[in-house]
Coordinates of C-alpha atoms in Angstrom, one line a residue:
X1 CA 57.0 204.7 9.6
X2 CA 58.3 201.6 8.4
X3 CA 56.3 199.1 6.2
X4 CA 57.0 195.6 5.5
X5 CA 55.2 192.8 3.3
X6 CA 55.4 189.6 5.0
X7 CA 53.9 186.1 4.7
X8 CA 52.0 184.5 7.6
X9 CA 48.8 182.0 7.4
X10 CA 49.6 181.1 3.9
X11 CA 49.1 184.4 2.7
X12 CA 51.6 187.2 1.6
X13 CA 50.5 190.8 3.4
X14 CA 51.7 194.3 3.9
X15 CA 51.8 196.3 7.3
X16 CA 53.4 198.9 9.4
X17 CA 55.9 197.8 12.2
X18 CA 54.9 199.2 15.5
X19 CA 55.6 198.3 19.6
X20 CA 59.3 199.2 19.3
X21 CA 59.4 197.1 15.7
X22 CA 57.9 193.7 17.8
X23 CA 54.3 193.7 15.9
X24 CA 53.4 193.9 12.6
X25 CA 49.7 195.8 11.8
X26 CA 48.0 195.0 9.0
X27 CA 46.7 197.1 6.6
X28 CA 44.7 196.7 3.9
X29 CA 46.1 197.2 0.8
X30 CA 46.9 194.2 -1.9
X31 CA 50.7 194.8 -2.0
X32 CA 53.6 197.3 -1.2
X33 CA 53.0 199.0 -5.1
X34 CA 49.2 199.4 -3.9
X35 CA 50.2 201.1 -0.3
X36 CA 53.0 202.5 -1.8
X37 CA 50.6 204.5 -4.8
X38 CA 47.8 205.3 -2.5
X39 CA 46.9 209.1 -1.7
X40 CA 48.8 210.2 1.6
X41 CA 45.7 210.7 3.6
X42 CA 44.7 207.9 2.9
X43 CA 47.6 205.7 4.3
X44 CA 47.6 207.7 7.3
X45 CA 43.9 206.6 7.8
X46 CA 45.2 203.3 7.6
X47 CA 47.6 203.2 9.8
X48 CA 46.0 205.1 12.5
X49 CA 43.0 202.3 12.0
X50 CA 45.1 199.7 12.2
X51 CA 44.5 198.1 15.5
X52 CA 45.3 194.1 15.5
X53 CA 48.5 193.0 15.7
X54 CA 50.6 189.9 14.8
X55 CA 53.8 189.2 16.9
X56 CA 56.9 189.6 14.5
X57 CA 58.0 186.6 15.5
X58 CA 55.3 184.8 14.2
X59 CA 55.5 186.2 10.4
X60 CA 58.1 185.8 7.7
X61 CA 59.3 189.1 5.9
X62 CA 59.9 189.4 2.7
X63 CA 61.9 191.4 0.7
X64 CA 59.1 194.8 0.7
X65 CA 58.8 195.0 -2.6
X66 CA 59.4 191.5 -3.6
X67 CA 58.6 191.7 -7.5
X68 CA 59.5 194.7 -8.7
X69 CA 57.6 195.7 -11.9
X70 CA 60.5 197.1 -13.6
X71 CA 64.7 196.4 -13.1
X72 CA 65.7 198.3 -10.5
X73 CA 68.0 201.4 -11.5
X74 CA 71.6 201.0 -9.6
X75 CA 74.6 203.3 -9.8
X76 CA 78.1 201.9 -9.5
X77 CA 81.3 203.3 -8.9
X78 CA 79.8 205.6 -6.7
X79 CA 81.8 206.1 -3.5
X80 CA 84.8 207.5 -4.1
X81 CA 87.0 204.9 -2.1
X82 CA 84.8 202.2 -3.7
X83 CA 86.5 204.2 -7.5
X84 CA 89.6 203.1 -6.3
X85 CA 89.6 199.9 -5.0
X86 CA 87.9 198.7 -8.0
X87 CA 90.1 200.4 -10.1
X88 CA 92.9 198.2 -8.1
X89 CA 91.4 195.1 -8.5
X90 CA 90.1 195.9 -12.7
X91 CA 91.6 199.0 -14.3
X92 CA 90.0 198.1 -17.7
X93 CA 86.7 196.9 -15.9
X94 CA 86.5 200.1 -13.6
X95 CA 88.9 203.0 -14.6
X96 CA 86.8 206.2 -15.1
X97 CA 87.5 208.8 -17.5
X98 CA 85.2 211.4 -16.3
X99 CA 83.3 212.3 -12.9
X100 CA 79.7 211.0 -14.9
X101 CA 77.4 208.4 -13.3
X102 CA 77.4 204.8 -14.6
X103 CA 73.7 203.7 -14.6
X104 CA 73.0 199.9 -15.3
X105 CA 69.8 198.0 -14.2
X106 CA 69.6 195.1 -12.1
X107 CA 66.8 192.4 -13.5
X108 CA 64.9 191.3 -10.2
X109 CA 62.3 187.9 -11.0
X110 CA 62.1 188.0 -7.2
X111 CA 64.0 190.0 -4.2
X112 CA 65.8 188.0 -1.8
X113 CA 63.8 188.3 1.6
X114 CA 65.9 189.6 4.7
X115 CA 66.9 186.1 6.1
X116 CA 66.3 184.5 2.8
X117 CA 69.4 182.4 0.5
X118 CA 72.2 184.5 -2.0
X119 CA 72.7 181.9 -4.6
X120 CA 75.9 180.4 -5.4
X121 CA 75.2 179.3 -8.8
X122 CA 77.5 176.5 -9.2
X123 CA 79.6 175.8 -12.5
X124 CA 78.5 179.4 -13.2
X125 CA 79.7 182.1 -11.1
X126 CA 83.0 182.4 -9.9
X127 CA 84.0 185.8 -7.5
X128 CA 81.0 186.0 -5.9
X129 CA 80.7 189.4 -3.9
X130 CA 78.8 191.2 -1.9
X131 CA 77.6 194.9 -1.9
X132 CA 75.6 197.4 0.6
X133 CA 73.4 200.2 -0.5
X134 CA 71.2 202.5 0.3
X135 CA 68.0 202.3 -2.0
X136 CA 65.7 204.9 -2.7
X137 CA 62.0 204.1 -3.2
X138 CA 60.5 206.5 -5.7
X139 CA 56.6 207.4 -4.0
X140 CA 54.9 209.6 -7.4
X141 CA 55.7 209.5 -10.8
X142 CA 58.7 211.3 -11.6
X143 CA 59.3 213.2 -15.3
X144 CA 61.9 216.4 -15.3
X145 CA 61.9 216.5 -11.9
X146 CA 65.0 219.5 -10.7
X147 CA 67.1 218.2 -8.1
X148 CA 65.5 220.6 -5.5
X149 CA 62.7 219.4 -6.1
X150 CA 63.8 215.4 -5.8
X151 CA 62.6 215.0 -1.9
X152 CA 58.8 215.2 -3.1
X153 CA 59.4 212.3 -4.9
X154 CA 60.9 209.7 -2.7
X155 CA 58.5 207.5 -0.7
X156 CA 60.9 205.9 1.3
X157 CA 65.0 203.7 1.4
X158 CA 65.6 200.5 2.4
X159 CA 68.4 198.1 2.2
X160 CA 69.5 196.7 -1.0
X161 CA 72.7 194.0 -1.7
X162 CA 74.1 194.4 -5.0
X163 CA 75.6 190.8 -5.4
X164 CA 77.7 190.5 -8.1
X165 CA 79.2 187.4 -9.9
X166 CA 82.8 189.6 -10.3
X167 CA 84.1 187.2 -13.4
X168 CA 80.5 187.3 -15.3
X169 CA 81.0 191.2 -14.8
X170 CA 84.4 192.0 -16.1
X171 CA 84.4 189.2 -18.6
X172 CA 81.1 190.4 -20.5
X173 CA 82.4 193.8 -20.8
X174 CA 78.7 194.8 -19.1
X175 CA 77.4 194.2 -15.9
X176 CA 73.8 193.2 -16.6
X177 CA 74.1 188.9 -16.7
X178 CA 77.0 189.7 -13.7
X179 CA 74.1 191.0 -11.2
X180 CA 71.3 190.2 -12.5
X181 CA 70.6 186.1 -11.6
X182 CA 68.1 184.7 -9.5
X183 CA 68.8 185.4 -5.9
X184 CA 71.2 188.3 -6.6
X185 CA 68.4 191.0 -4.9
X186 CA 68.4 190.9 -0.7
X187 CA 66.1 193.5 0.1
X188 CA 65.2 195.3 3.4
X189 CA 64.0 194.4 5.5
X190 CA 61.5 197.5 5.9
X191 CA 60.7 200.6 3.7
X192 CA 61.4 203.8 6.2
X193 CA 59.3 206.5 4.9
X194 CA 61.2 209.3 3.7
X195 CA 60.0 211.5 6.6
X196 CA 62.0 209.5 8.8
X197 CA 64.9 210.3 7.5
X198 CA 66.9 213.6 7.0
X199 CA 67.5 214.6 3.5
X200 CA 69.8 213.9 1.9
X201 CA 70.4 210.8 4.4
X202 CA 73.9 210.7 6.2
X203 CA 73.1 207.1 7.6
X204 CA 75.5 204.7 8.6
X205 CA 75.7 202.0 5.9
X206 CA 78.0 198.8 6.9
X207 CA 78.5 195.1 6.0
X208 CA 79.6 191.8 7.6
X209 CA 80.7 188.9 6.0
X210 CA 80.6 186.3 9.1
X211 CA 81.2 188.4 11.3
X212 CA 83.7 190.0 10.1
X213 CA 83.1 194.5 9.2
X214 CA 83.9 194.5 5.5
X215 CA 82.5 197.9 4.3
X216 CA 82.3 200.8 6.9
X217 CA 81.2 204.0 5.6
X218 CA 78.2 206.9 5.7
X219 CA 75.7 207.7 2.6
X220 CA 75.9 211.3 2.1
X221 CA 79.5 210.3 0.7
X222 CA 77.9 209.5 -2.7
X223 CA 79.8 211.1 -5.8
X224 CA 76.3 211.7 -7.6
X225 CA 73.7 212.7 -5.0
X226 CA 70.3 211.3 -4.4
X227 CA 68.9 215.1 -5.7
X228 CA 70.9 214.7 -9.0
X229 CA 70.0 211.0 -9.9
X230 CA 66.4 212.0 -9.8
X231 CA 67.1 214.5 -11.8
X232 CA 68.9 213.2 -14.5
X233 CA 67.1 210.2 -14.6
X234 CA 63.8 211.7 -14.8
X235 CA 64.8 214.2 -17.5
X236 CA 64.7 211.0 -20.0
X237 CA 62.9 208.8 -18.8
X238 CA 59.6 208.1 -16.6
X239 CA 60.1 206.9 -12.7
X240 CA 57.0 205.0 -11.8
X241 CA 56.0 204.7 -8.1
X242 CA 57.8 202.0 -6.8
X243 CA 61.1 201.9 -8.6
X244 CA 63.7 201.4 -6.8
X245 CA 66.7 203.4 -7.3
X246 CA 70.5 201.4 -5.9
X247 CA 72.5 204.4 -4.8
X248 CA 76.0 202.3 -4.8
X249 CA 78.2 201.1 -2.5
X250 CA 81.1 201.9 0.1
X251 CA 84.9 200.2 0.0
X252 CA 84.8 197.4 1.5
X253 CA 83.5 194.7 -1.0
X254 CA 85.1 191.5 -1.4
X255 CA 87.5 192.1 -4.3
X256 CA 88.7 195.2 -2.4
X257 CA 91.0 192.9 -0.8
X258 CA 94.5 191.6 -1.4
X259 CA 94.1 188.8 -1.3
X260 CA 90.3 189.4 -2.8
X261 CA 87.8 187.8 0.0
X262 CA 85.1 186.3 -2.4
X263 CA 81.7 184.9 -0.7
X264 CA 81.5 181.3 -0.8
X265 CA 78.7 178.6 0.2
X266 CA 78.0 178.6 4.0
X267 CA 79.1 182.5 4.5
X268 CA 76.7 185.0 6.5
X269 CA 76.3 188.2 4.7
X270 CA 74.7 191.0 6.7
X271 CA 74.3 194.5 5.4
X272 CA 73.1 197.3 7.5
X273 CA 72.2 200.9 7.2
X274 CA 71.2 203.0 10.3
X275 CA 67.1 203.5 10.4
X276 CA 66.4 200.6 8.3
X277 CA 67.4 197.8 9.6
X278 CA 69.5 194.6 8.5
X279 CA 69.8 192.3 5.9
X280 CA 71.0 189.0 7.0
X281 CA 71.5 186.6 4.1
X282 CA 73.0 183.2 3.9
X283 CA 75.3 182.4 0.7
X284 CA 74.1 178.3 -0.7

C-alpha cells in the first residue's frame, strides 16, 4: 500500500493511492502519525471501506509526514563510494577512522512536499547540494530492539533529500545548522508499507539534477544495515512511531565532482527510488 497526506478543498487529508496510483481514497484518520499508530486491523478496515475517490490530479501532496514530531535521525557517510568521494572533496570534514556509523539529526519545521521549493537561502548558503535516500518509517515503538528482529518495527520507506548547505557543514565542524534550514526536507512522495517491499530493500535509488543522472546506485549497498540501525539506535534511546530514519546516500552528490556541480536557483532536482516514487523539487 502506499499512503499519502495531501491537501485538497482547503483541507490537509491522508489516503491510500489506488487505480494504478491515479486516485487518492480517503480515510479517516487526522494525520499520517494517527494512520500511522493505529492497530493493523484496523487500517485494513479502513482501507477496504474506503470507497470515494478523488482524481490525483485534482489534489496537492505533501510531503507524508509533513511535521515531524521529532528531528529526523540520518546516517551519513554511508555508501561506501559516497566515503570516498567525500573524503576527496573534505578529508578533515569526512575522513573516517573507523567502520562506526555517524548519526546526526536533521531539524524538520516542515517537509518539503514532492513538487514543492529547496530553498536557496541567499547571503547564507553557499555549495548547495543535493542528496537521495532511502528513509525508513519506524511503525511501533522501538526500545532494545535485536537486529533480527528490526522488520517488526518498520511501517514503511519513502523518499527523503538530504540537502545540504556544503560550506555551513564543513565550516561549523558539525552538520546540524548545514542541513537543517527551512526547506532543506523533500519528502516522498508516498509512504510504501513495509510489506511491499523485500527486506532488507535492494531498490534502485537515483537522482537528477536537470536532467542530468547524478547518483546511480541500489540500497542494500548500505555500510550499516537497516537491521543494525534499529538496533543500535534503539538500544539507547526510544523510536516513537513515526520517526523517520535517513539511511544515507549514494555517489553522486554535487561536490562529488571535479569541478564540484553545486545546485543553484532555477535547477530541477528529482530523486527516485524504485517502489516509491519521485521527488521532483525546484531549487529558488
Amino acid at each position: 500500500m502506499k499512503f499519502v497526506t495531501y491537501f485538497y478543498q482547503n483541507k490537509e487529508a491522508v489516503g491510500i493511492l489506488k487505480e494504478e496510483e491515479k486516485a487518492v481514497f480517503p480515510l479517516p484518520f487526522a494525520d499520517m502519525d494517527t494512520l500511522i499508530q493505529t492497530s493493523k486491523e484496523n487500517l485494513q478496515l479502513a482501507v477496504k471501506e474506503a470507497e470515494s475517490s478523488i482524481p490525483l490530479v485534482d489534489v496537492t501532496l505533501l510531503a507524508p509526514i509533513p511535521r515531524p514530531r521529532q528531528d529526523i535521525i540520518c546516517l551519513g557517510i554511508n555508501y561506501k563510494a559516497h566515503a570516498e568521494e567525500a573524503e576527496r572533496y573534505s578529508e578533515e570534514a569526512f575522513k573516517k577512522e573507523r567502520p562506526i556509523p555517524i548519526y546526526f539529526s536533521k531539524r524538520v519545521t516542515e517537509a518539503v512536499a514532492p513538487e514543492g521549493f529547496i530553498e536557496s537561502h541567499p547571503g547564507l548558503v553557499e555549495r548547495l547540494d543535493y542528496e537521495a535516500e532511502l528513509a525508513v518509517v519506524i511503525g511501533k515503538i522501538a526500545r532494545n530492539v535485536r537486529a533480527e528482529e528490526a522488520e517488526d518495527y518498520i511501517f514503511g520507506y519513502t523518499v527523503l533529500n538530504d540537502v545540504s548547505a556544503r560550506l555551513l557543514q564543513t565550516t561549523n565542524k558539525q552538520w546540524y545548522f548545514g542541513k537543517s534550514l527551512d526547506g532543506f526536507t523533500p519528502m516522498g512522495p508516498c509512504i510504501t508499507t513495509a510489506d511491499e517491499i523485500s527486506f532488507p530493500p535492494a531498490l534502485h535509488i537515483c537522482s537528477r539534477v536537470n536532467g542530468e543522472l547524478r547518483q546511480d546506485s541500489v540500497t542494500d549497498l548500505l555500510i550499516t544495515s537497516i537491521p543494525d540501525i534499529i538496533e543500535e539506535l534503539s538500544s539507547g534511546m526510544t523510536l516513537l512511531p513515526g520517526t523517520v530514519i535517513a539511511t544515507g546516500t549514494p555517489a553522486g552528490v554535487g561536490m562529488g565532482f571535479d569541478p564540484p556541480k553545486f545546485l543553484k536557483r532555477g535547477d530541477v532536482v528529482e530523486c527516485s527510488i524504485e517502489g516509491i516514487g519521485t521527488l521532483r523539487n525546484t531549487v529558488r
